[in-house]
């Protein structure tokens, strides 16, 4: 429970780069849907492509780009209730984004909106790839979330996506990328994220 709201938290996820299929990657989303969850919050650590970002910032996903070459709806038998040709316009709920942006201002946290791009991984992107992704309109890049978001949209869930900018992407600052640095930055954000989420849960409960 978080106040009056019933909350289910999932620790970790199944990444495609670990060798999992898209079916496995969206399994937690399906379980949450079966449990009656109607609003899903997806979080990730991401590399900043937008040069106005800096490590420690948050980015609320307003859109995404799927560069994995995969889709969790491939092979799914469509029905009248659950068609597979789903509309992906405004997949990330605008009202939830407004609520989170307001709470970030309240807590003094730097927050942006932008487009997230998912790659397969596990290797980091090259500077040339980052330049290409920036030209495509991506503001941040990571190795998760988009596949799960598609699955959530198919299941008619209300969706919020939050990227924690853990580092700047390859070539943006000239610094080398390190997974250890990513983990260190995420650990620094832990306290602020917990404070933010306690407020977000309250907002979602009031909107229900």
PDB file of C-alpha atoms in Angstrom, residues 8-92:
ATOM      1  CA  UNK A   8       2.580  -3.736  -7.039  1.00  0.00           C
ATOM      2  CA  UNK A   9       6.319  -3.221  -7.530  1.00  0.00           C
ATOM      3  CA  UNK A  10       8.441  -5.341  -9.856  1.00  0.00           C
ATOM      4  CA  UNK A  11      12.169  -5.547  -9.165  1.00  0.00           C
ATOM      5  CA  UNK A  12      14.237  -5.755 -12.319  1.00  0.00           C
ATOM      6  CA  UNK A  13      13.073  -6.867 -15.741  1.00  0.00           C
ATOM      7  CA  UNK A  14      13.861  -9.332 -18.539  1.00  0.00           C
ATOM      8  CA  UNK A  15      16.170  -7.670 -21.057  1.00  0.00           C
ATOM      9  CA  UNK A  16      16.330  -8.769 -24.665  1.00  0.00           C
ATOM     10  CA  UNK A  17      20.138  -8.628 -24.524  1.00  0.00           C
ATOM     11  CA  UNK A  18      20.072 -11.385 -21.913  1.00  0.00           C
ATOM     12  CA  UNK A  19      18.707 -13.681 -24.598  1.00  0.00           C
ATOM     13  CA  UNK A  20      15.049 -13.390 -23.607  1.00  0.00           C
ATOM     14  CA  UNK A  21      12.257 -13.268 -26.156  1.00  0.00           C
ATOM     15  CA  UNK A  22       9.803 -10.399 -26.367  1.00  0.00           C
ATOM     16  CA  UNK A  23       7.196 -12.732 -24.835  1.00  0.00           C
ATOM     17  CA  UNK A  24       9.357 -13.051 -21.734  1.00  0.00           C
ATOM     18  CA  UNK A  25      10.154  -9.337 -21.682  1.00  0.00           C
ATOM     19  CA  UNK A  26       6.459  -8.447 -21.443  1.00  0.00           C
ATOM     20  CA  UNK A  27       5.558 -11.281 -19.053  1.00  0.00           C
ATOM     21  CA  UNK A  28       5.639  -9.036 -15.941  1.00  0.00           C
ATOM     22  CA  UNK A  29       3.322  -6.585 -17.727  1.00  0.00           C
ATOM     23  CA  UNK A  30       0.866  -9.381 -18.479  1.00  0.00           C
ATOM     24  CA  UNK A  31       0.971 -10.573 -14.871  1.00  0.00           C
ATOM     25  CA  UNK A  32       0.281  -7.041 -13.609  1.00  0.00           C
ATOM     26  CA  UNK A  33      -2.628  -6.721 -16.012  1.00  0.00           C
ATOM     27  CA  UNK A  34      -4.082 -10.016 -14.776  1.00  0.00           C
ATOM     28  CA  UNK A  35      -3.770  -8.714 -11.209  1.00  0.00           C
ATOM     29  CA  UNK A  36      -5.993  -5.799 -12.178  1.00  0.00           C
ATOM     30  CA  UNK A  37      -3.337  -3.108 -12.543  1.00  0.00           C
ATOM     31  CA  UNK A  38      -4.680  -0.350 -14.784  1.00  0.00           C
ATOM     32  CA  UNK A  39      -1.836   2.192 -14.549  1.00  0.00           C
ATOM     33  CA  UNK A  40       1.736   1.109 -15.242  1.00  0.00           C
ATOM     34  CA  UNK A  41       4.884   3.107 -14.512  1.00  0.00           C
ATOM     35  CA  UNK A  42       7.950   1.998 -16.463  1.00  0.00           C
ATOM     36  CA  UNK A  43      11.341   3.295 -15.380  1.00  0.00           C
ATOM     37  CA  UNK A  44      14.807   2.938 -16.843  1.00  0.00           C
ATOM     38  CA  UNK A  45      18.342   4.231 -16.794  1.00  0.00           C
ATOM     39  CA  UNK A  46      19.142   5.982 -20.051  1.00  0.00           C
ATOM     40  CA  UNK A  47      21.936   7.742 -21.857  1.00  0.00           C
ATOM     41  CA  UNK A  48      21.275  11.388 -22.630  1.00  0.00           C
ATOM     42  CA  UNK A  49      21.330  12.302 -26.317  1.00  0.00           C
ATOM     43  CA  UNK A  50      19.798  15.743 -25.928  1.00  0.00           C
ATOM     44  CA  UNK A  51      22.686  18.054 -25.103  1.00  0.00           C
ATOM     45  CA  UNK A  52      20.552  20.091 -22.686  1.00  0.00           C
ATOM     46  CA  UNK A  53      20.325  17.039 -20.413  1.00  0.00           C
ATOM     47  CA  UNK A  54      22.804  16.158 -17.697  1.00  0.00           C
ATOM     48  CA  UNK A  55      23.334  13.071 -15.528  1.00  0.00           C
ATOM     49  CA  UNK A  56      20.842  13.013 -12.683  1.00  0.00           C
ATOM     50  CA  UNK A  57      18.013  14.542 -14.727  1.00  0.00           C
ATOM     51  CA  UNK A  58      14.703  12.807 -15.305  1.00  0.00           C
ATOM     52  CA  UNK A  59      13.012  12.522 -18.688  1.00  0.00           C
ATOM     53  CA  UNK A  60       9.308  11.819 -18.986  1.00  0.00           C
ATOM     54  CA  UNK A  61       8.693   9.755 -22.087  1.00  0.00           C
ATOM     55  CA  UNK A  62       6.399  11.554 -24.515  1.00  0.00           C
ATOM     56  CA  UNK A  63       7.125   9.130 -27.352  1.00  0.00           C
ATOM     57  CA  UNK A  64       9.500   6.344 -28.296  1.00  0.00           C
ATOM     58  CA  UNK A  65      11.416   4.797 -31.180  1.00  0.00           C
ATOM     59  CA  UNK A  66      11.778   1.021 -31.419  1.00  0.00           C
ATOM     60  CA  UNK A  67      15.186   0.119 -32.853  1.00  0.00           C
ATOM     61  CA  UNK A  68      15.197  -3.473 -31.613  1.00  0.00           C
ATOM     62  CA  UNK A  69      13.678  -4.912 -34.775  1.00  0.00           C
ATOM     63  CA  UNK A  70      11.270  -6.822 -32.525  1.00  0.00           C
ATOM     64  CA  UNK A  71       7.662  -6.438 -31.416  1.00  0.00           C
ATOM     65  CA  UNK A  72       5.847  -8.404 -28.675  1.00  0.00           C
ATOM     66  CA  UNK A  73       2.684  -8.574 -30.794  1.00  0.00           C
ATOM     67  CA  UNK A  74       4.269 -10.590 -33.594  1.00  0.00           C
ATOM     68  CA  UNK A  75       2.389 -13.888 -33.820  1.00  0.00           C
ATOM     69  CA  UNK A  76      -0.324 -12.820 -31.371  1.00  0.00           C
ATOM     70  CA  UNK A  77      -3.774 -13.899 -32.510  1.00  0.00           C
ATOM     71  CA  UNK A  78      -5.948 -10.779 -32.741  1.00  0.00           C
ATOM     72  CA  UNK A  79      -9.467 -10.553 -31.358  1.00  0.00           C
ATOM     73  CA  UNK A  80     -12.185  -7.921 -31.419  1.00  0.00           C
ATOM     74  CA  UNK A  81     -11.295  -6.944 -27.845  1.00  0.00           C
ATOM     75  CA  UNK A  82      -7.535  -7.047 -28.374  1.00  0.00           C
ATOM     76  CA  UNK A  83      -6.527  -6.191 -31.948  1.00  0.00           C
ATOM     77  CA  UNK A  84      -2.836  -6.213 -32.789  1.00  0.00           C
ATOM     78  CA  UNK A  85      -2.976  -3.179 -35.087  1.00  0.00           C
ATOM     79  CA  UNK A  86      -3.018  -0.841 -32.105  1.00  0.00           C
ATOM     80  CA  UNK A  87      -2.789   2.933 -32.221  1.00  0.00           C
ATOM     81  CA  UNK A  88       0.482   4.165 -30.711  1.00  0.00           C
ATOM     82  CA  UNK A  89      -0.453   7.849 -30.593  1.00  0.00           C
ATOM     83  CA  UNK A  90       0.147   9.355 -27.128  1.00  0.00           C
ATOM     84  CA  UNK A  91       1.080   5.979 -25.680  1.00  0.00           C
ATOM     85  CA  UNK A  92       2.459   7.786 -22.596  1.00  0.00           C
TER      86      UNK A  92
END
